[in-house]
Coordinates of C-alpha atoms and ligand atoms in Angstrom, one line a residue:
Chain A
M1 CA -0.3 0.1 -0.2
V2 CA 2.4 2.2 0.9
L3 CA 4.8 1.3 -1.9
R4 CA 2.2 2.1 -4.3
W5 CA 1.9 5.4 -2.7
L6 CA 5.6 6.2 -3.3
K7 CA 5.5 4.9 -6.5
R8 CA 2.8 7.0 -7.5
L9 CA 4.4 9.9 -5.6
V10 CA 7.6 9.3 -7.9
V11 CA 5.5 8.8 -11.0
L12 CA 3.8 11.6 -10.8
L13 CA 7.2 13.7 -9.6
L14 CA 9.7 12.5 -12.4
G15 CA 6.6 12.2 -14.9
D16 CA 5.7 8.8 -17.0
T17 CA 7.7 9.9 -20.3
Q18 CA 5.7 8.1 -22.4
A19 CA 2.0 9.1 -20.9
D20 CA 3.5 12.9 -21.2
R21 CA 4.7 13.0 -24.8
V22 CA 1.1 12.2 -25.1
V23 CA 0.3 16.1 -24.4
P24 CA 1.5 18.4 -27.1
P25 CA 5.3 21.1 -25.3
A26 CA 3.0 23.6 -24.1
G27 CA 5.5 26.6 -23.9
Y28 CA 3.8 30.3 -22.5
T29 CA 1.5 29.5 -20.6
A30 CA 4.0 26.8 -18.8
R31 CA 6.1 29.7 -18.1
L32 CA 3.7 31.4 -16.8
S33 CA 2.7 28.9 -14.3
L34 CA 6.2 28.6 -13.2
F35 CA 6.6 32.3 -12.5
S36 CA 3.4 32.9 -10.7
A37 CA 4.0 29.9 -8.8
A38 CA 7.7 31.2 -8.1
A39 CA 6.4 35.0 -7.1
M40 CA 4.1 33.3 -4.8
S41 CA 6.6 31.0 -3.2
F42 CA 8.6 34.4 -2.6
L43 CA 6.0 36.4 -1.3
A44 CA 5.1 33.3 1.1
V45 CA 8.7 33.2 2.3
F46 CA 8.1 36.4 3.8
A47 CA 5.2 35.7 4.7
M48 CA 5.9 33.2 7.0
A49 CA 9.7 34.8 8.2
M50 CA 7.2 37.8 9.1
S51 CA 5.4 35.1 11.0
L52 CA 7.9 33.9 13.1
A53 CA 9.1 36.3 14.4
T54 CA 6.3 38.2 15.6
G55 CA 5.6 35.1 17.4
R56 CA 8.4 35.3 18.5
L57 CA 8.8 39.1 19.5
A58 CA 5.5 38.3 21.4
D59 CA 7.2 35.0 23.3
R60 CA 9.5 36.8 24.2
W61 CA 8.1 40.6 25.6
G62 CA 5.2 38.1 27.2
A63 CA 8.4 36.3 29.2
E64 CA 10.7 39.3 29.6
L65 CA 8.1 41.4 31.6
A66 CA 6.0 38.9 33.0
R67 CA 9.0 38.7 34.8
T68 CA 10.1 42.1 36.4
S69 CA 7.1 44.3 37.7
T70 CA 8.0 48.1 39.9
L71 CA 6.5 49.6 42.8
R72 CA 6.1 53.3 43.0
I73 CA 6.3 54.9 46.0
S74 CA 4.8 58.1 46.5
A75 CA 4.9 59.8 50.0
P76 CA 6.0 62.9 52.1
P77 CA 10.0 63.3 52.4
E78 CA 9.8 62.6 56.0
Q79 CA 8.0 58.8 55.6
M80 CA 9.8 57.7 52.0
A81 CA 12.5 55.9 54.1
A82 CA 9.7 54.3 56.9
Q83 CA 7.5 53.5 53.4
T84 CA 10.0 52.1 51.3
E85 CA 11.0 50.2 54.6
A86 CA 7.5 48.7 55.0
A87 CA 6.9 47.8 51.0
L88 CA 10.0 45.9 51.0
R89 CA 9.4 43.8 53.9
V90 CA 6.3 43.1 52.7
L91 CA 7.8 42.4 49.4
E92 CA 9.9 40.0 50.9
T93 CA 7.2 37.7 52.9
T94 CA 5.3 37.8 49.2
P95 CA 4.7 34.2 47.9
G96 CA 6.4 34.8 44.3
V97 CA 8.3 37.4 44.3
K98 CA 12.5 36.5 44.3
R99 CA 14.2 39.5 45.0
A100 CA 12.9 43.4 45.9
R101 CA 15.4 45.8 45.9
P102 CA 14.9 49.6 45.8
L103 CA 16.4 51.1 43.2
S104 CA 19.5 53.5 43.6
D105 CA 19.4 57.2 43.6
E106 CA 22.1 56.9 40.4
E107 CA 20.4 54.8 39.1
Q108 CA 16.9 56.5 39.4
R109 CA 18.7 59.4 38.1
D110 CA 19.9 57.5 35.0
L111 CA 16.0 56.3 34.4
L112 CA 15.0 60.3 34.6
A113 CA 18.2 61.4 32.8
P114 CA 16.6 61.7 28.5
W115 CA 14.1 64.2 30.5
F116 CA 15.5 66.2 32.2
G117 CA 18.9 66.3 32.5
P118 CA 21.9 64.5 34.1
D119 CA 22.7 67.2 36.8
L120 CA 18.9 66.3 38.9
P121 CA 19.3 67.0 41.8
V122 CA 17.3 63.7 42.5
E123 CA 17.5 63.7 46.4
S124 CA 15.9 67.1 46.7
L125 CA 13.3 66.5 44.8
P126 CA 10.1 64.8 46.1
I127 CA 10.6 61.8 43.2
P128 CA 9.1 58.7 44.0
R129 CA 11.2 56.0 45.2
L130 CA 11.4 52.6 42.5
I131 CA 11.1 49.6 43.5
E132 CA 12.4 46.8 41.1
I133 CA 10.9 43.2 41.9
I134 CA 12.2 40.3 40.4
E135 CA 9.4 37.3 40.3
T136 CA 9.2 33.7 40.6
D137 CA 7.7 31.6 37.6
D138 CA 5.5 31.5 38.7
G139 CA 4.4 34.7 39.7
Y140 CA 2.8 37.2 42.6
D141 CA -0.9 37.6 43.3
A142 CA -1.0 41.4 42.2
A143 CA -4.7 41.8 43.7
G144 CA -3.6 40.2 47.1
L145 CA -0.1 42.1 47.0
R146 CA -2.0 45.4 46.1
L147 CA -4.4 45.1 49.7
R148 CA -1.2 44.0 51.5
L149 CA 0.4 47.5 50.6
S150 CA -2.4 49.4 51.3
A151 CA -2.5 49.4 54.6
E152 CA 1.7 49.0 55.4
A153 CA 2.7 51.5 52.7
P154 CA -0.3 53.6 51.8
G155 CA 1.6 55.7 48.8
A156 CA 2.9 52.3 47.1
V157 CA 1.7 51.9 43.9
L158 CA 2.5 48.6 42.3
D159 CA 2.1 48.9 38.8
D160 CA 2.9 45.1 37.2
H161 CA 3.1 46.6 33.6
T162 CA 0.5 44.7 32.4
R163 CA -1.6 47.6 31.8
W164 CA 0.2 48.5 28.6
R165 CA 2.3 44.9 28.6
R166 CA -1.3 43.3 27.0
P167 CA -2.2 44.9 24.2
L168 CA 2.2 44.9 23.0
I169 CA 1.7 41.4 23.0
A170 CA -1.6 41.0 21.2
A171 CA -0.3 44.0 18.4
A172 CA 2.4 40.5 18.3
G173 CA 0.0 38.1 18.1
A174 CA -2.4 39.9 15.6
L175 CA 0.5 40.5 13.0
R176 CA 0.9 36.6 13.4
T177 CA -2.1 35.9 12.8
L178 CA -2.0 37.8 9.6
G179 CA 1.2 35.9 8.4
W180 CA -0.2 32.9 8.7
V181 CA -4.2 34.3 6.8
S182 CA -1.5 35.8 4.2
I183 CA 0.0 32.2 3.6
L184 CA -3.0 31.2 2.5
L185 CA -4.1 33.9 0.9
I186 CA -1.3 33.1 -1.1
A187 CA -1.9 29.5 -1.5
G188 CA -5.1 30.2 -2.8
T189 CA -3.7 32.7 -5.1
V190 CA -1.8 29.5 -6.2
A191 CA -4.6 27.4 -6.4
A192 CA -6.7 29.9 -9.0
M193 CA -3.3 30.7 -11.1
I194 CA -2.9 27.3 -11.7
T195 CA -6.1 26.7 -12.1
L196 CA -6.6 28.6 -14.9
A197 CA -3.7 28.0 -16.5
A198 CA -4.8 24.2 -16.6
N199 CA -8.3 24.8 -17.8
A200 CA -6.7 26.8 -20.6
A201 CA -4.2 24.1 -20.9
L202 CA -6.8 21.1 -21.5
A203 CA -8.7 23.7 -23.6
A204 CA -6.0 24.2 -25.9
N205 CA -5.3 20.4 -26.2
A206 CA -9.0 19.4 -26.6
Q207 CA -8.7 17.5 -29.9
V208 CA -5.5 15.8 -27.9
I209 CA -8.5 15.1 -25.2
A210 CA -10.6 13.2 -28.2
V211 CA -8.0 11.5 -30.2
L212 CA -7.3 10.2 -26.3
R213 CA -10.4 9.3 -25.4
L214 CA -10.9 7.5 -28.9
V215 CA -8.3 4.7 -28.4
G216 CA -9.6 3.6 -25.5
A217 CA -7.6 6.2 -22.4
R218 CA -9.3 6.4 -19.0
D219 CA -10.2 10.0 -17.8
A220 CA -7.1 9.0 -15.5
Y221 CA -4.7 8.3 -17.2
I222 CA -5.8 11.1 -18.8
A223 CA -6.0 13.6 -16.0
G224 CA -3.0 12.6 -15.0
A225 CA -0.3 13.6 -17.9
F226 CA -1.9 17.0 -17.6
V227 CA -1.8 16.8 -13.6
R228 CA 1.6 15.6 -13.4
R229 CA 2.8 18.9 -15.3
F230 CA 1.3 21.6 -13.5
T231 CA 2.5 19.6 -10.5
Q232 CA 6.1 19.7 -11.8
R233 CA 6.5 23.4 -12.9
A234 CA 4.8 24.7 -9.6
L235 CA 7.5 22.5 -7.8
A236 CA 9.9 23.6 -10.0
G237 CA 8.9 27.1 -9.8
A238 CA 7.6 27.0 -5.8
S239 CA 11.6 25.7 -5.6
V240 CA 13.3 28.7 -6.9
G241 CA 11.3 31.3 -5.3
T242 CA 11.6 29.5 -2.1
V243 CA 15.0 29.6 -2.6
L244 CA 15.1 33.2 -3.6
G245 CA 13.1 34.4 -0.3
M246 CA 14.7 32.3 2.0
G247 CA 18.3 34.4 0.0
A248 CA 16.7 37.4 0.1
I249 CA 16.1 37.0 4.4
A250 CA 19.4 35.7 4.9
M251 CA 21.0 39.2 3.3
M252 CA 18.8 41.5 5.2
P253 CA 20.6 43.4 7.5
R254 CA 20.9 42.3 11.1
A255 CA 18.9 45.4 12.9
D256 CA 19.0 42.9 16.3
V257 CA 22.1 45.7 17.0
A258 CA 19.6 49.1 17.3
G259 CA 16.9 46.8 19.0
G260 CA 13.6 47.5 19.0
F261 CA 10.9 45.6 16.6
L262 CA 12.9 44.6 13.9
T263 CA 14.6 42.2 16.1
G264 CA 15.2 39.6 13.7
L265 CA 12.8 40.2 10.5
G266 CA 14.7 36.1 9.7
F267 CA 14.5 33.3 10.3
Q268 CA 16.2 31.5 13.3
G269 CA 17.8 28.2 14.3
L270 CA 15.6 25.4 13.2
H271 CA 12.6 27.7 11.7
W272 CA 15.4 27.5 8.4
F273 CA 13.4 25.0 8.1
W274 CA 10.2 26.3 8.1
P275 CA 10.6 28.2 4.6
L276 CA 11.7 24.6 3.0
L277 CA 7.7 23.4 3.3
I278 CA 6.2 25.6 0.2
P279 CA 7.2 24.0 -2.0
P280 CA 6.1 20.5 -1.2
A281 CA 3.1 22.8 -0.7
A282 CA 3.2 24.6 -3.7
A283 CA 3.0 20.8 -5.7
A284 CA 0.5 19.8 -3.7
V285 CA -1.7 22.3 -4.4
A286 CA -1.2 22.7 -7.8
Y287 CA -2.1 18.9 -7.9
V288 CA -5.1 19.1 -6.4
A289 CA -6.5 22.4 -8.4
T290 CA -4.7 20.5 -11.4
R291 CA -6.8 17.5 -10.7
A292 CA -10.5 19.2 -9.8
A293 CA -10.5 21.3 -13.4
A294 CA -8.8 17.7 -15.6
R295 CA -11.4 16.0 -14.2
R296 CA -14.6 18.4 -14.4
T297 CA -13.2 18.9 -18.0
L298 CA -12.9 15.6 -18.6
R299 CA -16.6 14.7 -17.5
E300 CA -17.7 17.1 -19.6
L301 CA -16.1 15.3 -23.0
P302 CA -17.7 12.9 -24.8
Chain B
M1 CA -20.9 -8.6 -29.8
I2 CA -22.7 -5.6 -31.0
E3 CA -26.4 -5.3 -31.1
L4 CA -29.1 -2.5 -31.6
E5 CA -32.5 -3.0 -31.2
N6 CA -35.4 -0.6 -33.0
V7 CA -32.2 2.7 -32.6
A8 CA -33.3 5.2 -33.8
Y9 CA -30.5 8.6 -33.9
S10 CA -31.7 12.4 -34.3
Y11 CA -28.7 14.9 -34.0
G12 CA -32.0 17.4 -33.1
G13 CA -33.6 17.6 -36.6
G14 CA -35.2 15.4 -38.2
E15 CA -35.0 11.4 -36.9
L16 CA -31.5 10.7 -39.4
L17 CA -31.9 6.9 -38.4
S18 CA -34.7 4.7 -37.6
D19 CA -36.0 1.3 -36.0
V20 CA -32.6 -0.1 -36.5
S21 CA -31.8 -4.0 -35.4
L22 CA -29.2 -5.3 -35.8
E23 CA -27.2 -8.0 -34.3
L24 CA -23.2 -8.0 -35.1
S25 CA -22.3 -10.9 -34.3
S26 CA -18.4 -12.9 -33.9
G27 CA -16.9 -13.3 -36.7
S28 CA -19.4 -11.8 -39.3
F29 CA -18.0 -9.6 -42.2
H30 CA -19.8 -6.8 -42.5
F31 CA -20.2 -3.7 -45.5
L32 CA -22.4 -0.9 -44.8
T33 CA -23.2 1.5 -48.1
G34 CA -25.5 4.1 -49.0
P35 CA -25.5 7.9 -49.9
S36 CA -23.2 10.4 -48.9
G37 CA -25.3 12.0 -45.7
A38 CA -27.4 8.6 -45.4
G39 CA -26.0 8.7 -41.8
K40 CA -22.9 5.6 -42.0
T41 CA -20.3 7.6 -39.7
T42 CA -23.6 8.1 -37.3
F43 CA -24.4 4.3 -37.8
L44 CA -20.9 3.7 -36.7
K45 CA -20.4 5.8 -34.1
L46 CA -23.6 4.2 -32.7
C47 CA -21.8 1.2 -33.0
Y48 CA -18.4 2.3 -30.5
G49 CA -20.2 3.9 -28.0
A50 CA -19.4 7.8 -29.1
L51 CA -23.3 8.5 -29.8
I52 CA -25.9 7.2 -27.8
P53 CA -28.6 6.6 -29.6
T54 CA -32.5 8.8 -28.7
A55 CA -34.4 5.8 -29.2
G56 CA -34.0 2.1 -28.5
Q57 CA -31.0 0.5 -27.2
V58 CA -27.2 -0.4 -28.6
R59 CA -25.6 -3.5 -26.0
L60 CA -21.9 -3.9 -26.7
F61 CA -19.9 -6.9 -25.9
G62 CA -23.8 -7.3 -23.4
G63 CA -24.1 -4.2 -21.6
D64 CA -26.0 -1.7 -22.8
V65 CA -24.1 1.8 -23.8
R66 CA -26.6 4.1 -21.8
D67 CA -25.8 2.0 -18.2
M68 CA -21.8 2.7 -18.9
G69 CA -19.7 4.9 -17.1
R70 CA -16.3 6.4 -19.2
D71 CA -13.9 4.3 -17.9
D72 CA -16.5 1.3 -19.0
I73 CA -16.4 3.3 -22.2
A74 CA -13.1 3.7 -22.5
L75 CA -12.2 -0.1 -22.1
M76 CA -14.4 -1.5 -24.2
R77 CA -13.3 1.0 -27.0
R78 CA -9.9 -0.7 -26.2
R79 CA -11.8 -4.3 -27.7
I80 CA -13.2 -2.2 -30.8
G81 CA -10.3 -0.8 -33.3
V82 CA -12.0 2.0 -35.4
V83 CA -10.6 4.1 -38.5
H84 CA -12.5 7.4 -38.4
Q85 CA -13.5 8.8 -41.3
D86 CA -11.2 11.7 -40.9
C87 CA -8.6 9.8 -39.0
Q88 CA -8.1 11.5 -36.0
F89 CA -3.9 12.0 -34.9
L90 CA -2.5 13.4 -32.1
D91 CA -0.3 15.9 -34.4
H92 CA 3.0 16.4 -32.5
M93 CA 3.9 12.7 -32.4
P94 CA 5.0 11.0 -35.0
V95 CA 3.6 8.0 -36.9
A96 CA 4.9 5.1 -35.3
D97 CA 3.8 6.8 -32.1
N98 CA 0.4 7.4 -32.8
V99 CA -0.1 4.1 -34.2
A100 CA 1.1 2.3 -31.1
L101 CA -1.2 5.3 -29.3
P102 CA -3.8 2.7 -28.1
L103 CA -1.1 0.1 -26.7
M104 CA 0.0 3.2 -24.9
V105 CA -2.9 4.7 -23.2
S106 CA -3.5 0.6 -22.0
G107 CA -0.2 -0.2 -21.0
H108 CA 0.6 -2.8 -23.3
E109 CA 3.5 -1.2 -24.5
D110 CA 5.5 -3.7 -24.5
A111 CA 8.9 -5.4 -26.7
D112 CA 6.7 -8.2 -28.0
Q113 CA 4.2 -5.4 -29.4
I114 CA 7.3 -3.0 -30.6
E115 CA 8.1 -5.8 -33.3
N116 CA 4.2 -6.2 -33.9
L117 CA 4.3 -2.2 -34.5
R118 CA 7.0 -2.8 -37.2
E119 CA 5.3 -4.9 -38.8
L120 CA 2.2 -3.6 -39.0
M121 CA 4.0 -0.2 -40.3
G122 CA 5.3 -2.5 -43.0
W123 CA 1.9 -4.2 -43.8
V124 CA -0.1 -0.9 -44.7
G125 CA 3.4 0.2 -45.8
L126 CA 4.1 3.2 -44.1
N127 CA 8.1 1.9 -42.6
A128 CA 9.8 4.7 -44.5
R129 CA 7.3 7.5 -43.2
A130 CA 7.2 5.8 -39.6
D131 CA 9.0 9.1 -38.1
A132 CA 7.4 11.8 -40.4
L133 CA 4.6 14.0 -38.6
P134 CA 0.8 12.9 -38.9
P135 CA 0.1 16.6 -40.7
E136 CA 2.9 15.5 -43.5
L137 CA 0.8 12.5 -44.8
S138 CA -0.8 12.8 -47.8
G139 CA -4.5 11.0 -47.5
G140 CA -3.9 7.7 -48.3
E141 CA -1.0 7.7 -45.7
R142 CA -2.9 9.0 -43.1
Q143 CA -5.7 6.2 -43.7
R144 CA -3.3 3.8 -43.8
A145 CA -1.5 4.9 -40.4
A146 CA -5.3 5.1 -39.0
L147 CA -6.0 2.0 -40.2
A148 CA -2.7 0.2 -38.2
R149 CA -4.1 2.7 -35.5
A150 CA -7.0 0.4 -35.3
V151 CA -5.6 -2.7 -35.7
I152 CA -2.7 -2.5 -33.5
M153 CA -4.6 -3.7 -30.4
S154 CA -6.0 -6.9 -32.0
P155 CA -9.3 -5.6 -31.0
D156 CA -12.3 -8.4 -31.2
V157 CA -14.0 -6.3 -33.4
V158 CA -12.7 -3.8 -36.4
L159 CA -15.2 -0.3 -37.4
A160 CA -13.9 1.0 -41.0
D161 CA -15.6 4.6 -42.1
E162 CA -13.9 4.8 -45.8
P163 CA -10.6 3.4 -45.3
T164 CA -10.1 3.3 -48.8
G165 CA -11.5 6.5 -50.1
N166 CA -7.6 8.0 -50.9
I167 CA -5.4 5.1 -51.9
D168 CA -5.4 3.3 -55.3
W169 CA -6.3 0.0 -55.6
E170 CA -3.3 -2.2 -55.0
M171 CA -2.8 -0.3 -51.6
S172 CA -6.8 -0.9 -51.0
Q173 CA -6.5 -4.2 -51.6
R174 CA -3.5 -4.9 -49.9
L175 CA -5.9 -3.4 -46.5
L176 CA -8.4 -5.5 -47.3
Q177 CA -6.4 -8.8 -47.3
L178 CA -5.4 -7.3 -43.7
L179 CA -9.0 -7.0 -42.9
I180 CA -9.6 -10.4 -44.1
E181 CA -7.1 -11.7 -42.1
L182 CA -8.2 -10.6 -38.7
N183 CA -11.9 -11.5 -40.1
R184 CA -9.8 -15.2 -40.3
M185 CA -8.6 -15.0 -37.1
G186 CA -12.2 -13.8 -35.8
K187 CA -12.6 -10.2 -35.6
T188 CA -15.4 -9.0 -36.2
I189 CA -15.2 -6.8 -39.5
M190 CA -17.8 -3.8 -40.8
I191 CA -16.4 -1.6 -43.0
A192 CA -18.3 0.7 -44.6
T193 CA -18.0 2.4 -47.7
H194 CA -18.8 3.7 -51.3
D195 CA -16.6 1.4 -53.3
L196 CA -18.9 -1.4 -55.3
N197 CA -15.4 -3.1 -56.5
L198 CA -13.8 -3.4 -52.7
I199 CA -17.0 -5.3 -51.7
R200 CA -16.9 -7.3 -54.7
A201 CA -13.1 -8.1 -54.3
A202 CA -13.8 -9.1 -50.6
K203 CA -17.2 -11.4 -51.7
S204 CA -14.8 -13.5 -53.5
Q205 CA -13.2 -14.3 -50.6
V206 CA -14.9 -14.3 -47.1
E207 CA -18.9 -14.9 -46.7
A208 CA -19.7 -11.1 -46.5
R209 CA -22.8 -9.3 -46.2
V210 CA -24.0 -6.0 -47.0
L211 CA -26.3 -3.7 -44.6
R212 CA -27.4 -0.5 -47.3
I213 CA -29.2 2.2 -45.4
S214 CA -32.1 4.2 -47.2
Q215 CA -35.0 5.6 -46.1
R216 CA -33.5 5.6 -42.7
R217 CA -33.2 2.5 -42.3
V218 CA -30.3 -0.2 -42.0
Q219 CA -31.4 -3.3 -45.0
L220 CA -29.1 -6.4 -45.9
A221 CA -28.9 -5.2 -49.3
G222 CA -29.5 -8.5 -51.7
A223 CA -26.9 -10.7 -53.3
A224 CA -27.0 -9.1 -56.1
L225 CA -23.9 -7.0 -55.6
Ligands
LIG401 N1 -22.8 16.4 -35.8 C1 -24.1 16.2 -36.1 N2 -24.6 18.0 -35.9 C2 -26.0 17.7 -36.5 N3 -25.9 16.8 -37.8 C3 -24.8 16.2 -37.9 C4 -23.6 15.9 -37.1 N4 -23.3 14.3 -38.2 C5 -23.3 14.5 -38.8 N5 -25.0 15.5 -39.2 C6 -25.7 15.1 -40.3 O1 -25.9 14.1 -40.4 C7 -26.4 13.3 -41.9 C8 -25.3 12.2 -41.6 O2 -23.9 12.4 -41.3 P1 -23.7 10.7 -41.4 O3 -21.9 11.7 -41.1 O4 -23.5 9.5 -40.9 O5 -23.6 10.5 -43.0 P2 -21.7 9.4 -43.8 O6 -23.6 8.4 -45.1 O7 -21.4 8.8 -43.0 O8 -21.4 9.9 -45.3 P3 -20.8 10.2 -46.3 O9 -20.7 9.3 -46.9 O10 -20.5 12.2 -47.1 O11 -19.6 10.0 -45.4 C9 -25.9 14.6 -42.8 O12 -26.6 15.2 -43.3 C10 -24.9 15.4 -41.6 O13 -25.2 16.5 -41.8
LIG402 MG1 -19.6 9.3 -43.6

């Protein structure tokens, strides 16, 4: 059973030299379908790169942001030290908090420097004190922590980043979905183009099909000759397009240094195997599309 | 082999053939005559399932054509060799490949058959033109190639529509001889033709019956010829 299917696959890819000759060699439409398969695969590589990269981005943001949060203490100067102490005590006894550390004046100054310049006299200004919280993998219960803080250190405000983290991660997730939808659309377009090309080829060869029917060829034989041709063409075109697309991605300048959103819009590690699936997928799409077109056309002929 | 029962056929206008009942039994030899436009080609098409009767029944090898699926029709055509009046070929393939086409599409192309092909091509005098493309052939050469293609599968039945229309007497004798040989091997033969000399020549060698289409009927012509 498996062997038979393997054999059919080999025939599909290498062709049945006898049967393939019965369809006249086509020039122009063949090159068109080759080109469109290549172009679509090229685009598919980019859509895939975008999906994988935004997926990575969403994961990383989620992971990084989830594990740190900030406690901001705003209190009159004379209470600042006491409240900071109290808040730290609360944090130390909170399950899910790995480490809590008040930022030093230096660090606070560095944080504010972009807005106020380096000479800001942090000590003498009523600037809130920041406490950095590093969470364990399990995280802590933010609502519970807030409740306890409000009793012990009323000036403490917990900023667990979720407020601005969520929409960003959601955006990255949406972008990833958009990428996969693009790939589906590209597959649909390939199917549509191959169907059009196959229909044109079938119509142009109506005479050939009639002769084949007259001498006793079954529909499967006739359809097979067309299906093989278009499948091979799609495979060849898609391979070229995919290789070019992967080459283009590989040659893209690394944006990592600059950091930010563009970070690694490309394939990383094992992700390089993903685009290799495009040519077989294109061939499969062409196979199904041509088969359907051929069967439909043949059924209407005498 | 081929049975027609009260068959009528119409292309849409009036009936071209009406109430035709006939049985071509195994090993029989028939000629089909009648004026141009009488419906000879139409009759033959009914006999190989290219047309479905508008009334009555056609049974091929025991099966009603109306009940046959597309694959049944294809398999049935491997058992009926047809020489079409407008010999249809694949114009992009050499003559030899066109003659071998029935073998190719049925997956019977092996060494034995290749030898057969060479012999057959010699018989119809086309060995020298084996590599030519069909459009490069003369009318007579095309007809000979069509006959060769019709018999290459060694079918049970050979239906030939004007197989000698474009060829000289000597060559048509030769083709007739081939069909007579096949008939002696037990094949059923039907030839549509205008050529009375051909019919006479055949009658001297085999027991051939002559069908005539007139006034929409297919009738057995007397022994008058
Ligand atoms: N596909 C068709 N549609 C409509 N009419 C047709 C069709 N094919 C044939 N006819 C008509 O049917 C009649 C019989 O045609 P047919 O080809 O059977 O004649 P024939 O006896 O073989 O003639 P010939 O000796 O010239 O070959 C003709 O009048 C022809 O015009
Ligand atoms: Mg005719």
